PDB file of C-alpha atoms in Angstrom:
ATOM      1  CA  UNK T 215     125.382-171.821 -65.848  1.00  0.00           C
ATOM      2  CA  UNK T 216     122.485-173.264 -63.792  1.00  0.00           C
ATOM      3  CA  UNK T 217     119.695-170.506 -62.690  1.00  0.00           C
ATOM      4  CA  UNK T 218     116.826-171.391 -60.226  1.00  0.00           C
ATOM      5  CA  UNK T 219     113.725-169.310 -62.104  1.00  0.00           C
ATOM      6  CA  UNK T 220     110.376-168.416 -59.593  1.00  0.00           C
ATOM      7  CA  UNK T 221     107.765-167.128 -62.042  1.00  0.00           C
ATOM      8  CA  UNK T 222     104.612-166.234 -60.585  1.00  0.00           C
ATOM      9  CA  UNK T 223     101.912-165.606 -63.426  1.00  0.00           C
ATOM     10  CA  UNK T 224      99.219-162.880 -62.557  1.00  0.00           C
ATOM     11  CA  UNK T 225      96.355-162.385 -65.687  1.00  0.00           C
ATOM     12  CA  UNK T 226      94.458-159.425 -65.253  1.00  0.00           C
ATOM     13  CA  UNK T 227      90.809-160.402 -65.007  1.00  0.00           C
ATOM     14  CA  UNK T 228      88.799-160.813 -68.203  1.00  0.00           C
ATOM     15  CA  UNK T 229      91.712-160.812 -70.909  1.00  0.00           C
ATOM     16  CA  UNK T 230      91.676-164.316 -72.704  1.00  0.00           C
ATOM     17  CA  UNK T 231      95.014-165.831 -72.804  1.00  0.00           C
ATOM     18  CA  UNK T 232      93.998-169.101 -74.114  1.00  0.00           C
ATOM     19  CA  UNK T 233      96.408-168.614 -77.515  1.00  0.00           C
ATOM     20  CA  UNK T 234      99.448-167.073 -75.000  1.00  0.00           C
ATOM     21  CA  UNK T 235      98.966-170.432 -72.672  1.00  0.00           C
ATOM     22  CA  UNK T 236      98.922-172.574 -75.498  1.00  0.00           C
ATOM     23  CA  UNK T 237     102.351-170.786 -77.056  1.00  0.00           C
ATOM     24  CA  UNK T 238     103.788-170.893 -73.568  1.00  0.00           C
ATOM     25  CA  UNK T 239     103.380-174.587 -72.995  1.00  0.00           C
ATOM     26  CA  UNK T 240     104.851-175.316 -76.699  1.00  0.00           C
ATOM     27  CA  UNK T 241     107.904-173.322 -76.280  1.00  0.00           C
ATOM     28  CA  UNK T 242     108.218-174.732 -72.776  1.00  0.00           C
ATOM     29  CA  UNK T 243     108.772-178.269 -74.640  1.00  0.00           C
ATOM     30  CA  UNK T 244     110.969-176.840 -76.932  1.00  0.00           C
ATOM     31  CA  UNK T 245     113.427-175.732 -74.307  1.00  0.00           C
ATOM     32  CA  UNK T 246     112.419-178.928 -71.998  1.00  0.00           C
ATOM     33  CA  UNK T 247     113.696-180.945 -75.067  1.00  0.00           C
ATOM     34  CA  UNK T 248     116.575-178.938 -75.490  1.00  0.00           C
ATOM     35  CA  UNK T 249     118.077-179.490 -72.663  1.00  0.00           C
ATOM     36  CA  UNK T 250     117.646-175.851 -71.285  1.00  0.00           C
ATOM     37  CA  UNK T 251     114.633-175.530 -69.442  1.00  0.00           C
ATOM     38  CA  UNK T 252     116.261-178.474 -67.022  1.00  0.00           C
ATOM     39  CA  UNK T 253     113.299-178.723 -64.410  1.00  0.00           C
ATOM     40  CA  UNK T 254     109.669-177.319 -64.407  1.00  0.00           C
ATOM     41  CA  UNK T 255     107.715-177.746 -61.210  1.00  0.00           C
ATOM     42  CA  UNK T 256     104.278-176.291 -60.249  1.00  0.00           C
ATOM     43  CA  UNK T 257     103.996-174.374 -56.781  1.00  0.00           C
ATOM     44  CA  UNK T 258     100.987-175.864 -55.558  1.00  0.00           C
ATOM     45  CA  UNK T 259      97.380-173.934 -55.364  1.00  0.00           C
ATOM     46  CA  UNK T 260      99.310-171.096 -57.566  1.00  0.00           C
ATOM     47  CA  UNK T 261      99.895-169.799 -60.817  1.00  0.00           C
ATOM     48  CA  UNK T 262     103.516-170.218 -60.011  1.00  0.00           C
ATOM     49  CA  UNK T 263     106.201-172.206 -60.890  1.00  0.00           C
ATOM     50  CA  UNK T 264     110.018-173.260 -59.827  1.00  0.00           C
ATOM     51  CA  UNK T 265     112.324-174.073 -62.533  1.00  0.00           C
ATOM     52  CA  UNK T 266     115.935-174.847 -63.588  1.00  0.00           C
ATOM     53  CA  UNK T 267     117.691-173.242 -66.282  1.00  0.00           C
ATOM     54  CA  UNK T 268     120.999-174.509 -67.902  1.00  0.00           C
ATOM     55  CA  UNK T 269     122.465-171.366 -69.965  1.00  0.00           C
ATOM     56  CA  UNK T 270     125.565-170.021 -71.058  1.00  0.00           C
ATOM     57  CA  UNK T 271     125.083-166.647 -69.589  1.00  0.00           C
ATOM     58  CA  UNK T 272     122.879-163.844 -67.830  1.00  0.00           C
ATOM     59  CA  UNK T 273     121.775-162.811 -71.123  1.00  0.00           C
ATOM     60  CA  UNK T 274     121.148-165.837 -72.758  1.00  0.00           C
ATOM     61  CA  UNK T 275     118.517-166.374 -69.712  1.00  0.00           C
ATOM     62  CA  UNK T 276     116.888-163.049 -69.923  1.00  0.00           C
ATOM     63  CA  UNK T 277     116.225-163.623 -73.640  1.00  0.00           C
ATOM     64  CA  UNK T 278     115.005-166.750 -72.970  1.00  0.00           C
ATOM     65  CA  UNK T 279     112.425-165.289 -70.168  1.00  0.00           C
ATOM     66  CA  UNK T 280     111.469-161.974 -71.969  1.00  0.00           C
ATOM     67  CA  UNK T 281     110.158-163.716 -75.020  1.00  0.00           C
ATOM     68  CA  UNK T 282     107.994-166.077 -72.828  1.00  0.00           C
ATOM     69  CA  UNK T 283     104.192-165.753 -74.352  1.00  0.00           C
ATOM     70  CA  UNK T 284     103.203-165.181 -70.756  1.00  0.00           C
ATOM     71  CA  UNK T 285     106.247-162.982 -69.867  1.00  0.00           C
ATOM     72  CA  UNK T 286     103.936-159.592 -69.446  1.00  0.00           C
ATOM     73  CA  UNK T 287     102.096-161.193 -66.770  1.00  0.00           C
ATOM     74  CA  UNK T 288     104.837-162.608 -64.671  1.00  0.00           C
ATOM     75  CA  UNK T 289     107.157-161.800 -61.512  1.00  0.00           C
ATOM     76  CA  UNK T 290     110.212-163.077 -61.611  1.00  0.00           C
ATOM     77  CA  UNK T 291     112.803-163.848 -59.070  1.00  0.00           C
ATOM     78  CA  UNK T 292     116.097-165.321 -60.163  1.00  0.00           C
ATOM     79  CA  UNK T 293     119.085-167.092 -58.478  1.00  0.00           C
ATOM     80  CA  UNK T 294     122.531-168.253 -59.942  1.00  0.00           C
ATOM     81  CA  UNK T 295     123.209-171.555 -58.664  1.00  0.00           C
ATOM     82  CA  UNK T 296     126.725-173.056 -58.089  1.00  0.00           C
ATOM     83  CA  UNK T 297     127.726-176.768 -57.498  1.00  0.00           C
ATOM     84  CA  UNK T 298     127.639-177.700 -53.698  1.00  0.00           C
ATOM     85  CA  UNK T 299     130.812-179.691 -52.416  1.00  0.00           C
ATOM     86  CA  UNK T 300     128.652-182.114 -50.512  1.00  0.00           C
ATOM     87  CA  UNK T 301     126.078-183.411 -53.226  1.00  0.00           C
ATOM     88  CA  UNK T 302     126.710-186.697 -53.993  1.00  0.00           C
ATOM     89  CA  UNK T 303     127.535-185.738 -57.715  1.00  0.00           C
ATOM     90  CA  UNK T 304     130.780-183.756 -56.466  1.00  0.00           C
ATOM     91  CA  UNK T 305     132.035-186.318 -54.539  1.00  0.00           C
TER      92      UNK T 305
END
């Protein structure tokens, strides 16, 4: 199941993170590599990014996001994503 992921990262002023952004870029690899984690793109002039995820299921994804290093500081919006008939792929 394909997911498009907005996550919009908001640190409260003062708290060091430096340790949580290191762990969040490392396990962002991990599932890069792993063919989950399918696309990772920066929103520009934000703390924000939009990604793909390729999951089995709704739960699989929340896991995923809820044990993100940065996961206390972030808004997420989610959206399932189905195949469209005209991409080029489907043809």
């Amino acid at each position: 199941m394909l997911f498009h992921v907005r996550m919009d990262v908001t640190i409260p002023p003062g708290l060091d993170v430096t340790d949580r952004v290191a762990a969040e870029k490392a396990r962002a690899l991990e599932l890069q590599r792993a063919g989950v984690w399918v696309h990772l793109w920066r929103i520009v002039g934000r703390y924000s990014n939009f990604s793909v995820f390729d999951v089995a299921s709704n739960d699989e994804l929340h896991g995923i996001l809820s044990a993100l290093p940065l996961y206390p500081f972030m808004r997420i919006e989610i959206t399932p994503l189905a195949t469209h008939p005209s991409e080029l792929a489907a043809q």
